[in-house]
Coordinates of C-alpha atoms in Angstrom, one line a residue:
Chain A
X1 CA -243.6 181.6 -20.3
X2 CA -242.6 183.6 -23.3
X3 CA -241.9 186.5 -21.0
X4 CA -238.6 184.7 -20.1
X5 CA -235.6 185.7 -22.2
X6 CA -234.6 182.2 -23.2
X7 CA -231.7 183.2 -25.3
X8 CA -230.1 185.3 -22.6
X9 CA -230.5 182.6 -20.0
X10 CA -229.0 180.0 -22.3
X11 CA -226.1 182.3 -23.1
X12 CA -225.5 182.8 -19.3
X13 CA -225.5 179.1 -18.7
X14 CA -223.1 178.4 -21.6
X15 CA -220.8 181.2 -20.4
X16 CA -220.9 180.0 -16.8
X17 CA -220.2 176.4 -17.9
X18 CA -217.2 177.3 -20.1
X19 CA -215.8 179.7 -17.5
X20 CA -216.1 177.1 -14.7
X21 CA -214.4 174.5 -16.7
X22 CA -211.5 176.9 -17.7
X23 CA -211.2 178.1 -14.1
X24 CA -211.0 174.5 -12.7
X25 CA -208.3 173.6 -15.1
X26 CA -206.3 176.8 -14.5
X27 CA -207.3 177.5 -10.9
X28 CA -206.3 174.1 -9.5
X29 CA -202.6 174.3 -10.1
X30 CA -202.7 178.0 -9.0
X31 CA -204.5 177.0 -5.8
X32 CA -202.0 174.2 -5.2
X33 CA -199.1 176.6 -5.5
X34 CA -200.8 179.2 -3.2
X35 CA -201.5 176.6 -0.5
X36 CA -197.9 176.1 0.3
X37 CA -195.8 178.0 2.8
X38 CA -196.3 181.8 2.5
X39 CA -193.7 183.7 0.7
X40 CA -193.7 187.3 -0.7
X41 CA -194.4 186.0 -4.2
X42 CA -197.4 184.0 -3.0
X43 CA -198.7 187.0 -1.0
X44 CA -198.6 189.1 -4.1
X45 CA -200.3 186.6 -6.3
X46 CA -202.9 185.8 -3.6
X47 CA -203.8 189.5 -3.5
X48 CA -204.1 189.7 -7.3
X49 CA -206.4 186.7 -7.3
X50 CA -208.6 188.3 -4.7
X51 CA -208.7 191.7 -6.4
X52 CA -212.0 191.1 -8.2
X53 CA -213.6 190.7 -4.8
X54 CA -213.1 194.3 -3.9
X55 CA -212.8 196.1 -7.3
X56 CA -215.9 197.6 -8.8
X57 CA -216.9 195.3 -11.7
X58 CA -217.1 198.3 -14.0
X59 CA -213.5 199.2 -13.2
X60 CA -212.4 195.7 -13.9
X61 CA -214.5 195.7 -17.1
X62 CA -213.0 199.0 -18.2
X63 CA -209.4 197.8 -17.7
X64 CA -210.2 194.5 -19.5
X65 CA -211.8 196.5 -22.4
X66 CA -208.7 198.6 -22.7
X67 CA -206.4 195.6 -22.5
X68 CA -208.4 193.2 -24.7
X69 CA -209.5 195.8 -27.3
X70 CA -208.1 196.1 -30.8
X71 CA -205.6 198.7 -29.5
X72 CA -204.9 196.9 -26.2
X73 CA -201.7 194.9 -25.6
X74 CA -203.5 191.6 -25.2
X75 CA -205.9 192.3 -28.0
X76 CA -203.2 193.0 -30.5
X77 CA -201.2 190.0 -29.4
X78 CA -204.2 187.7 -29.8
X79 CA -205.0 189.3 -33.1
X80 CA -201.5 188.8 -34.4
X81 CA -201.7 185.1 -33.4
X82 CA -204.9 184.8 -35.4
X83 CA -207.1 184.5 -32.3
X84 CA -210.7 185.6 -32.0
X85 CA -211.7 189.2 -31.3
X86 CA -212.0 189.6 -27.5
X87 CA -214.4 192.5 -27.2
X88 CA -218.1 192.3 -27.8
X89 CA -217.8 188.5 -28.4
X90 CA -218.3 185.3 -26.5
X91 CA -214.6 184.5 -26.2
X92 CA -214.1 188.0 -24.6
X93 CA -216.9 187.3 -22.2
X94 CA -215.2 184.0 -21.2
X95 CA -211.9 185.8 -20.5
X96 CA -213.6 188.5 -18.5
X97 CA -215.6 186.1 -16.5
X98 CA -212.6 184.0 -15.7
X99 CA -210.8 187.0 -14.2
X100 CA -213.9 188.1 -12.4
X101 CA -214.8 184.6 -10.9
X102 CA -211.2 183.5 -10.3
X103 CA -211.2 184.1 -6.5
X104 CA -214.4 182.1 -6.1
X105 CA -212.8 179.0 -7.6
X106 CA -209.2 179.4 -6.2
X107 CA -210.1 180.2 -2.6
X108 CA -212.0 177.1 -1.6
X109 CA -209.4 174.9 -3.4
X110 CA -206.5 176.7 -1.8
X111 CA -208.0 176.4 1.7
X112 CA -208.8 172.7 1.2
X113 CA -205.3 171.9 0.0
X114 CA -203.8 173.8 2.9
X115 CA -206.1 172.0 5.4
X116 CA -205.2 168.6 3.9
X117 CA -201.6 169.1 4.9
X118 CA -198.5 167.3 3.7
X119 CA -199.0 164.1 5.7
X120 CA -201.3 162.2 3.3
X121 CA -199.0 163.1 0.5
X122 CA -196.0 161.8 2.4
X123 CA -197.9 158.6 3.0
X124 CA -198.7 158.3 -0.7
X125 CA -195.0 159.0 -1.6
X126 CA -193.8 156.2 0.6
X127 CA -196.3 154.0 -1.2
X128 CA -194.6 154.7 -4.5
X129 CA -197.0 157.3 -5.8
X130 CA -195.4 160.0 -8.0
X131 CA -196.4 163.6 -7.6
X132 CA -199.1 163.7 -10.3
X133 CA -200.4 160.3 -9.3
X134 CA -200.6 161.6 -5.7
X135 CA -202.6 164.5 -6.7
X136 CA -205.1 162.5 -8.7
X137 CA -205.4 159.5 -6.4
X138 CA -205.1 161.2 -3.0
X139 CA -205.6 164.9 -3.1
X140 CA -208.5 165.2 -5.4
X141 CA -210.7 162.5 -3.7
X142 CA -209.9 163.9 -0.3
X143 CA -210.8 167.4 -1.3
X144 CA -213.8 166.6 -3.5
X145 CA -216.2 168.8 -1.5
X146 CA -213.9 171.8 -2.2
X147 CA -214.0 171.1 -5.9
X148 CA -217.8 170.9 -5.8
X149 CA -217.9 174.2 -3.9
X150 CA -215.5 175.8 -6.2
X151 CA -217.4 174.7 -9.3
X152 CA -220.8 175.8 -7.9
X153 CA -219.5 179.2 -6.7
X154 CA -217.6 179.8 -10.0
X155 CA -220.7 178.9 -12.0
X156 CA -223.2 180.9 -9.9
X157 CA -220.9 183.9 -9.7
X158 CA -220.4 184.0 -13.5
X159 CA -224.2 183.8 -14.0
X160 CA -224.6 186.8 -11.7
X161 CA -222.0 189.1 -13.1
X162 CA -223.1 192.4 -14.6
X163 CA -220.5 195.1 -14.8
X164 CA -217.8 193.2 -16.6
X165 CA -220.1 191.7 -19.2
X166 CA -221.7 195.0 -19.9
X167 CA -218.3 196.8 -20.5
X168 CA -216.7 193.9 -22.3
X169 CA -219.7 192.4 -24.1
X170 CA -221.6 195.4 -25.1
X171 CA -225.0 193.9 -24.5
X172 CA -225.6 192.5 -28.0
X173 CA -228.9 190.5 -28.1
X174 CA -228.3 186.9 -28.8
X175 CA -224.5 187.3 -28.7
X176 CA -223.4 188.9 -25.5
X177 CA -226.6 189.8 -23.7
X178 CA -226.6 187.6 -20.6
X179 CA -229.5 187.0 -18.3
X180 CA -228.4 189.7 -15.8
X181 CA -228.1 192.2 -18.7
X182 CA -231.5 191.1 -20.0
X183 CA -233.1 192.0 -16.6
X184 CA -231.5 195.4 -16.7
X185 CA -232.6 195.9 -20.3
X186 CA -236.2 194.9 -19.5
X187 CA -236.3 197.3 -16.5
X188 CA -235.0 200.1 -18.7
X189 CA -237.9 199.5 -21.1
X190 CA -240.3 199.3 -18.1
X191 CA -241.1 195.7 -19.2
X192 CA -241.5 194.5 -15.6
X193 CA -243.1 191.1 -16.5
X194 CA -240.0 190.1 -18.4
X195 CA -237.7 191.4 -15.7
X196 CA -239.7 189.5 -13.1
X197 CA -239.7 186.2 -15.0
X198 CA -236.0 186.2 -15.8
X199 CA -235.1 187.4 -12.3
X200 CA -237.1 184.7 -10.7
X201 CA -235.3 182.0 -12.6
X202 CA -231.9 183.5 -11.5
X203 CA -233.1 183.8 -7.9
X204 CA -234.2 180.2 -7.8
X205 CA -231.0 179.1 -9.4
X206 CA -228.8 181.0 -6.9
X207 CA -230.7 179.6 -4.0
X208 CA -230.5 176.1 -5.2
X209 CA -226.7 176.4 -5.7
X210 CA -226.2 177.7 -2.1
X211 CA -228.5 175.0 -0.7
X212 CA -226.6 172.3 -2.5
X213 CA -223.3 173.7 -1.3
X214 CA -224.5 173.6 2.3
X215 CA -226.1 170.1 2.0
X216 CA -222.9 168.7 0.5
X217 CA -221.0 170.1 3.6
X218 CA -218.5 172.1 1.6
X219 CA -219.9 175.5 2.3
X220 CA -218.0 178.6 1.1
X221 CA -215.6 178.7 4.0
X222 CA -215.8 175.2 5.4
X223 CA -212.2 174.4 5.2
X224 CA -210.0 176.1 7.8
X225 CA -206.5 177.2 7.0
X226 CA -204.0 174.8 8.3
X227 CA -200.5 173.7 7.6
X228 CA -198.9 174.3 4.3
X229 CA -198.9 171.6 1.7
X230 CA -195.6 170.3 0.4
X231 CA -196.0 168.5 -2.9
Chain B
X1 CA -180.5 135.9 20.1
X2 CA -177.8 134.8 22.4
X3 CA -174.1 134.8 21.6
X4 CA -173.5 137.7 19.3
X5 CA -172.9 140.1 22.2
X6 CA -169.6 138.6 23.0
X7 CA -168.2 139.5 19.7
X8 CA -170.0 142.8 19.5
X9 CA -169.2 144.1 22.9
X10 CA -166.5 146.4 21.5
X11 CA -168.9 147.8 18.9
X12 CA -170.0 150.6 21.2
X13 CA -170.2 153.8 19.3
X14 CA -167.2 156.1 19.6
X15 CA -167.8 159.6 18.1
X16 CA -169.2 159.2 14.6
X17 CA -169.8 155.8 13.2
X18 CA -171.8 153.3 15.1
X19 CA -172.5 149.7 14.2
X20 CA -175.8 148.0 14.9
X21 CA -176.0 144.4 13.8
X22 CA -179.6 143.5 12.9
X23 CA -178.7 139.9 12.7
X24 CA -178.5 137.6 15.7
X25 CA -175.2 135.8 16.2
X26 CA -173.7 136.3 12.7
X27 CA -170.0 136.6 13.6
X28 CA -169.2 134.4 16.5
X29 CA -165.6 135.2 16.8
X30 CA -164.1 138.6 16.1
X31 CA -163.6 140.3 12.8
X32 CA -166.0 142.4 10.9
X33 CA -168.0 140.7 8.1
X34 CA -166.3 141.2 4.8
X35 CA -169.3 142.5 2.8
X36 CA -170.5 146.1 3.1
X37 CA -173.3 146.7 5.6
X38 CA -176.9 146.7 4.3
X39 CA -177.5 150.3 5.3
X40 CA -174.9 153.0 5.7
X41 CA -176.4 156.2 6.8
X42 CA -175.0 159.6 7.8
X43 CA -177.3 162.6 8.1
X44 CA -177.1 166.2 9.3
X45 CA -180.0 168.5 9.6
X46 CA -180.5 171.7 11.5
X47 CA -184.0 173.0 12.1
X48 CA -184.9 175.7 14.7
X49 CA -183.1 174.9 17.9
X50 CA -182.6 171.2 17.0
X51 CA -179.7 169.7 15.1
X52 CA -179.3 166.1 13.9
X53 CA -175.9 164.7 13.2
X54 CA -176.1 161.0 13.2
X55 CA -174.5 158.1 11.4
X56 CA -175.0 154.4 11.8
X57 CA -174.9 151.2 9.8
X58 CA -177.3 148.3 9.8
X59 CA -177.0 144.6 8.8
X60 CA -180.0 143.6 6.8
X61 CA -181.6 141.1 9.1
X62 CA -183.9 141.1 12.1
X63 CA -185.2 144.3 13.8
X64 CA -183.1 147.2 15.0
X65 CA -184.5 149.9 17.4
X66 CA -184.0 153.6 16.9
X67 CA -184.2 154.3 20.6
X68 CA -184.1 157.6 22.5
X69 CA -186.1 160.1 24.5
X70 CA -188.7 162.2 22.8
X71 CA -187.0 165.0 20.9
X72 CA -183.9 163.0 20.3
X73 CA -184.5 163.1 16.5
X74 CA -185.6 159.5 16.0
X75 CA -188.5 160.4 13.7
X76 CA -186.4 162.9 11.7
X77 CA -183.7 160.3 11.2
X78 CA -186.3 157.8 10.0
X79 CA -187.8 160.4 7.6
X80 CA -184.3 161.0 6.2
X81 CA -184.0 157.3 5.4
X82 CA -187.4 157.4 3.6
X83 CA -186.4 160.6 1.6
X84 CA -189.0 162.7 3.4
X85 CA -186.4 165.3 4.4
X86 CA -185.0 166.6 1.2
X87 CA -183.2 169.4 3.1
X88 CA -181.1 166.9 5.0
X89 CA -177.4 166.7 4.2
X90 CA -175.5 163.5 4.2
X91 CA -175.2 160.1 2.6
X92 CA -177.3 157.0 2.5
X93 CA -176.3 153.8 0.8
X94 CA -178.7 150.8 0.9
X95 CA -177.7 147.4 -0.4
X96 CA -174.9 149.0 -2.5
X97 CA -177.2 151.6 -4.0
X98 CA -176.7 155.3 -3.2
X99 CA -180.0 156.9 -2.4
X100 CA -178.8 160.2 -1.0
X101 CA -175.4 161.9 -1.4
X102 CA -174.8 165.6 -1.3
X103 CA -171.1 165.6 -2.1
X104 CA -170.9 168.2 -4.9
X105 CA -169.2 165.9 -7.4
X106 CA -171.9 163.2 -7.2
X107 CA -175.2 164.7 -6.1
X108 CA -177.9 162.1 -5.6
X109 CA -181.3 162.4 -4.1
X110 CA -183.7 159.5 -4.8
X111 CA -187.2 160.7 -4.1
X112 CA -189.3 158.8 -1.6
X113 CA -191.5 157.1 -4.2
X114 CA -188.4 155.5 -5.8
X115 CA -187.1 154.1 -2.5
X116 CA -188.1 150.5 -1.8
X117 CA -188.8 151.1 1.9
X118 CA -192.1 150.7 3.8
X119 CA -193.0 153.5 6.2
X120 CA -195.5 153.1 9.0
X121 CA -196.5 156.4 10.5
X122 CA -197.2 156.9 14.1
X123 CA -200.8 157.8 13.4
X124 CA -201.2 155.2 10.5
X125 CA -202.1 157.9 7.9
X126 CA -204.7 155.7 6.2
X127 CA -206.5 157.2 3.2
X128 CA -210.0 158.1 4.3
X129 CA -211.4 157.9 0.8
X130 CA -210.5 154.3 0.4
X131 CA -211.7 151.2 2.3
X132 CA -209.3 148.8 3.9
X133 CA -208.7 146.8 0.8
X134 CA -208.1 150.0 -1.2
X135 CA -205.5 151.1 1.4
X136 CA -203.8 147.8 1.4
X137 CA -203.6 147.7 -2.4
X138 CA -202.6 151.3 -2.8
X139 CA -198.8 150.7 -2.6
X140 CA -198.9 147.2 -4.0
X141 CA -200.6 148.3 -7.3
X142 CA -197.7 150.8 -7.8
X143 CA -195.0 148.1 -7.5
X144 CA -194.1 146.3 -10.7
X145 CA -195.5 142.8 -10.7
X146 CA -192.1 141.2 -10.9
X147 CA -191.0 143.0 -7.7
X148 CA -193.9 141.8 -5.6
X149 CA -192.6 139.3 -3.1
X150 CA -195.1 139.9 -0.3
X151 CA -198.5 138.3 -1.1
X152 CA -201.8 140.0 -0.3
X153 CA -203.4 136.9 1.2
X154 CA -200.3 136.4 3.4
X155 CA -200.6 139.9 4.9
X156 CA -204.3 139.7 5.3
X157 CA -204.0 136.4 7.1
X158 CA -201.0 137.3 9.2
X159 CA -202.7 140.5 10.5
X160 CA -206.2 139.1 10.7
X161 CA -207.6 141.6 8.3
X162 CA -210.1 139.3 6.5
X163 CA -213.2 140.7 8.2
X164 CA -212.1 144.3 7.7
X165 CA -211.4 144.4 4.0
X166 CA -214.6 146.1 3.0
X167 CA -214.7 148.5 6.0
X168 CA -214.2 152.3 5.7
X169 CA -211.1 153.3 7.6
X170 CA -213.0 155.8 9.7
X171 CA -214.8 152.9 11.5
X172 CA -211.6 151.1 12.5
X173 CA -210.1 150.9 16.1
X174 CA -206.6 152.2 16.8
X175 CA -205.2 148.7 16.7
X176 CA -206.9 147.8 13.4
X177 CA -205.7 151.0 11.8
X178 CA -202.1 150.2 12.7
X179 CA -202.4 146.6 11.4
X180 CA -203.7 148.0 8.1
X181 CA -201.0 150.6 8.0
X182 CA -198.3 147.9 8.6
X183 CA -199.9 145.6 6.0
X184 CA -200.1 148.4 3.5
X185 CA -196.4 149.2 3.9
X186 CA -195.4 145.5 3.7
X187 CA -197.4 145.0 0.5
X188 CA -194.9 147.3 -1.4
X189 CA -192.5 144.4 -0.8
X190 CA -189.9 146.8 0.7
X191 CA -186.3 146.0 1.3
X192 CA -186.4 147.8 4.6
X193 CA -189.5 148.5 6.8
X194 CA -189.4 151.7 8.8
X195 CA -191.8 152.0 11.7
X196 CA -192.3 155.2 13.7
X197 CA -193.7 154.2 17.1
X198 CA -196.6 152.3 15.6
X199 CA -197.9 151.3 19.0
X200 CA -197.7 154.6 20.8
X201 CA -201.3 155.5 20.2
X202 CA -202.7 152.2 21.2
X203 CA -204.1 151.0 24.6
X204 CA -202.5 148.3 26.5
X205 CA -204.7 145.5 25.2
X206 CA -204.4 146.5 21.5
X207 CA -200.6 146.7 22.1
X208 CA -200.4 143.3 23.6
X209 CA -202.3 141.8 20.7
X210 CA -200.1 143.3 18.0
X211 CA -196.7 142.9 19.7
X212 CA -196.2 139.1 19.0
X213 CA -197.0 139.8 15.3
X214 CA -194.4 142.6 15.2
X215 CA -191.8 140.5 16.9
X216 CA -192.2 137.7 14.4
X217 CA -192.5 140.0 11.4
X218 CA -188.9 140.3 10.2
X219 CA -188.5 136.6 10.1
X220 CA -191.9 135.8 8.6
X221 CA -191.6 138.2 5.7
X222 CA -187.8 138.3 5.4
X223 CA -187.7 142.0 5.7
X224 CA -185.4 143.9 8.1
X225 CA -187.1 146.4 10.3
X226 CA -185.9 149.7 11.8
X227 CA -188.2 150.5 14.7
X228 CA -188.5 153.9 16.4
X229 CA -189.4 153.7 20.1
X230 CA -188.9 155.5 23.3
X231 CA -190.1 152.5 25.3
X232 CA -187.4 150.1 26.4
X233 CA -189.8 147.3 27.2
X234 CA -190.9 147.4 23.6
X235 CA -187.4 147.4 22.3
X236 CA -186.5 144.5 24.5
X237 CA -189.3 142.4 23.0
X238 CA -189.0 143.4 19.4
X239 CA -185.4 144.1 18.5
X240 CA -182.1 142.4 18.5
X241 CA -180.0 145.6 18.0
X242 CA -180.4 149.2 18.8
X243 CA -179.2 152.6 17.8
X244 CA -179.3 154.9 20.9
X245 CA -180.1 158.4 19.9
X246 CA -179.9 161.4 22.2
X247 CA -180.2 165.1 21.3
X248 CA -179.7 164.4 17.6
X249 CA -176.5 162.3 18.2
X250 CA -175.9 158.6 18.2
X251 CA -174.8 157.8 21.8
X252 CA -174.2 154.1 21.2
X253 CA -175.2 151.4 18.8
X254 CA -174.9 147.6 18.9
X255 CA -176.4 144.4 19.8
X256 CA -179.4 144.6 22.2
X257 CA -177.8 142.3 24.9
X258 CA -174.7 144.4 25.1
X259 CA -176.4 147.7 25.2
X260 CA -179.6 147.1 27.2
X261 CA -178.0 147.4 30.6
X262 CA -176.3 150.7 29.9
X263 CA -179.3 152.2 28.1
X264 CA -181.6 151.0 30.9
X265 CA -179.2 152.3 33.6
X266 CA -178.9 155.7 31.9
X267 CA -182.5 156.3 31.0
X268 CA -183.8 155.0 34.3
X269 CA -186.6 153.3 32.5
X270 CA -189.2 151.5 34.6
X271 CA -189.6 149.2 31.5
X272 CA -186.1 147.8 31.6
X273 CA -186.7 144.2 31.0
X274 CA -185.6 141.3 28.9
X275 CA -187.6 138.9 26.8
X276 CA -187.0 135.2 27.0
X277 CA -188.1 133.5 23.8
X278 CA -188.8 129.8 23.4
X279 CA -190.0 128.8 26.9
X280 CA -191.9 125.6 26.7
X281 CA -194.9 124.8 28.8
X282 CA -193.8 121.6 30.6
X283 CA -196.7 120.6 32.8
X284 CA -199.4 122.0 35.0
X285 CA -199.7 121.8 38.8
X286 CA -203.4 122.3 39.4
X287 CA -203.0 121.9 43.2
X288 CA -200.7 124.8 43.4
X289 CA -202.4 126.7 40.6
X290 CA -199.1 126.9 38.8
X291 CA -197.8 126.0 35.4
X292 CA -194.2 124.8 35.0
X293 CA -192.2 126.1 32.1
X294 CA -188.9 124.8 30.8
X295 CA -186.2 127.2 29.8
X296 CA -183.0 125.7 28.6
X297 CA -183.5 122.8 31.0
X298 CA -184.3 125.0 34.0
X299 CA -187.8 125.0 35.5
X300 CA -189.8 128.2 35.9
X301 CA -193.1 128.5 37.7
X302 CA -195.8 130.9 36.6
X303 CA -199.5 131.3 37.6
X304 CA -201.6 128.6 35.9
X305 CA -201.7 129.1 32.1
X306 CA -204.5 128.0 29.9
X307 CA -202.0 126.4 27.4
X308 CA -201.4 122.9 26.4
X309 CA -198.0 121.4 27.4
X310 CA -195.5 121.7 24.6
X311 CA -196.7 125.2 23.7
X312 CA -194.0 127.8 23.4
X313 CA -194.4 131.1 25.1
X314 CA -192.3 134.3 25.5
X315 CA -191.5 135.5 29.0
X316 CA -190.9 139.1 30.0
X317 CA -188.7 139.6 33.0
X318 CA -188.3 143.1 34.5
X319 CA -184.9 144.1 35.9
X320 CA -186.6 145.4 39.0
X321 CA -188.1 141.9 39.6
X322 CA -184.8 140.1 39.6
X323 CA -182.5 139.9 42.6
X324 CA -179.4 137.8 43.1
X325 CA -178.0 135.5 45.7
X326 CA -174.6 133.9 46.0
X327 CA -175.7 130.4 47.1
X328 CA -178.8 128.3 47.2
X329 CA -180.3 126.7 50.3
X330 CA -181.7 129.8 51.9
X331 CA -185.5 129.2 52.3
X332 CA -187.4 131.7 50.4
X333 CA -190.9 132.3 49.0
X334 CA -189.4 132.9 45.6
X335 CA -189.8 129.9 43.4
X336 CA -187.8 130.8 40.4
X337 CA -184.0 130.7 40.7
X338 CA -181.8 130.5 37.7
X339 CA -178.1 129.9 37.9
X340 CA -176.3 132.7 36.1
X341 CA -172.9 134.4 35.7
X342 CA -172.4 138.1 36.3
X343 CA -171.1 139.7 33.1
X344 CA -170.9 143.3 34.0
X345 CA -172.1 146.0 36.4
X346 CA -173.7 149.2 35.1
X347 CA -174.1 152.3 37.2
X348 CA -177.7 153.6 37.4
X349 CA -179.4 156.3 39.3
X350 CA -180.4 154.8 42.7
X351 CA -178.5 151.6 42.2
X352 CA -176.8 149.4 39.7
X353 CA -178.0 147.2 36.8
X354 CA -176.4 143.7 36.7
X355 CA -176.0 142.0 33.3
X356 CA -176.3 138.3 33.9
X357 CA -175.9 135.4 31.6
X358 CA -177.9 132.3 32.3
X359 CA -176.6 128.8 31.8
X360 CA -178.4 128.7 28.5
X361 CA -176.5 131.8 27.4
X362 CA -179.5 134.2 27.8
X363 CA -179.4 137.8 28.9
X364 CA -181.0 138.6 32.3
X365 CA -180.9 142.0 33.9
X366 CA -181.2 142.7 37.7
X367 CA -181.6 146.0 39.3
X368 CA -180.1 146.0 42.8
X369 CA -178.9 148.6 45.3
X370 CA -175.3 149.7 45.6
X371 CA -175.3 148.5 49.1
X372 CA -176.2 144.9 48.0
X373 CA -173.4 145.1 45.4
X374 CA -170.9 146.0 48.1
X375 CA -172.0 143.5 50.7
X376 CA -172.2 140.6 48.2
X377 CA -168.8 141.6 46.8
X378 CA -170.0 141.0 43.3
X379 CA -167.4 141.0 40.6
X380 CA -167.8 140.2 36.9
X381 CA -167.4 136.5 36.3
X382 CA -168.9 135.4 39.6
X383 CA -171.5 132.6 39.5
X384 CA -174.7 133.3 41.3
X385 CA -178.4 132.7 41.4
X386 CA -180.8 135.0 39.8
X387 CA -184.1 135.1 41.8
X388 CA -187.0 136.1 39.6
X389 CA -189.8 137.5 41.7
X390 CA -192.3 137.8 38.9
X391 CA -192.4 137.2 35.2
X392 CA -195.1 138.0 32.7
X393 CA -196.1 135.9 29.8
X394 CA -196.0 138.0 26.7
X395 CA -199.2 138.1 24.9
X396 CA -201.2 137.8 28.0
X397 CA -202.9 140.9 29.1
X398 CA -201.7 141.0 32.7
X399 CA -198.5 139.9 34.4
X400 CA -198.7 136.3 35.8
X401 CA -197.3 136.9 39.3
X402 CA -195.9 134.0 41.2

């Protein structure tokens, strides 16, 4: 068992957990906003959110490196505010992963909110529920499968990313070397045993996530697009 | 619900404002009540090819129908009252409080969750993630304890929901769903209950079971009801006033007795009927397989009922089942003849609708041909006999023909 790169797997799990949490907090209001009637602004934001789906991860990683680096706009701003260094560090990986996995969390939520429609919200409003109360006590329970799907996809996709973490993290053992990087590293060194063992863990994990998603009935595109949601 | 129509006859809507008394027999002799009406509403809303421009007032008692053909804007108007149409322009004052006003100087829009109204959706809109109890409690929990006037146990008992409390809503029948939806709305202790065709999705049997409850609801809970419907027979049973909406405009509003003949004549509704409350079962005639009912001292015969003498029932009399004769004595197979006075004659397609008043002051409608009208030389004020070919006992599943 010592063939498995435990530190890398643990780092991947930690990164994925933090990223998923951040994305659920930020992605839910974004998805809620996107689920309403289509406007030009929403079309633009929707495209931006989906960009990581079609962009080569190395391109995304490169831009993030430029932006978040010590000379980058965001990097300098964060530095001036006393924030952590965002390249070759765990916080940097979290930021990169959030951008990369954003569509996987936002899309299922947006589709579920849209499919829910405005009627349950109207019913709740006539029963004295205020907007936030309505969201918590009606929308969230009725779209729970979509939240599970979003969390699982966000987590699994973050575990599987390669290009962005390589560019942004720099593959530092114990600090920014995630499981997918460890596999690449092992293959480079012709250490196929290690590559096999780590890969097998990732393969089993990925399969279990998808199986769970299907068993819970909230598969990746289970929610059809329907009427817009008015809060 | 008898005598208010005399005073209210002139209350037919002119152009803009229309008055619909929810109360029965408030002002017996002329003059408008001094205090402001319970609800004053005026709304304008244009959407696509449809435009709504309606204003009306309601007195805060009993049940008023928002009646009209589909597409008349009934639901939209109801949604305006509940605050579900924020784009609507206009003004809404309920019980002296302004809920909506878009006059630039005093802009007001009270959001739906701050309006003490109950809203019953056409399709119930129960929350699928909660059981029946959770649905019933949803609104009640959000109302301050001091404002809760409707008791949970009362609602559960009244609508027979005891056995359903722990059920998931997905397993409920259509009738059960609507009972839960109405109960849920009532438990917010609303000052006004808005119902959007709550029976339209139900089958005949479920409808017959829930109707008596709906009819007695305003009185039992002391909450005025505004009831959207396109079925005149339902309106006749449930409401004492109506606002008649057509193509987004109020065509007329007023007491039910005064408006029913005109509305029925104009809409050519097969369901044009009146409801006679408070008929008492007098005795049974087993040999004839008949039961004798007593209505304001007159006797009415219906097919044998399985009810003890003294029980009160409600009768439904369709206009098409009522004919008139000028004098008694003619031998006829029709058993039920009620002395009545002709109040007015209303033109209808393929005939006329007669508005009659029985000796007991009740409204009765008769649909007859124009030829009969001419040959009998009927004029308002003439005394005649209303011959009732068939009546149905409300609550029973099928008409009791005689």
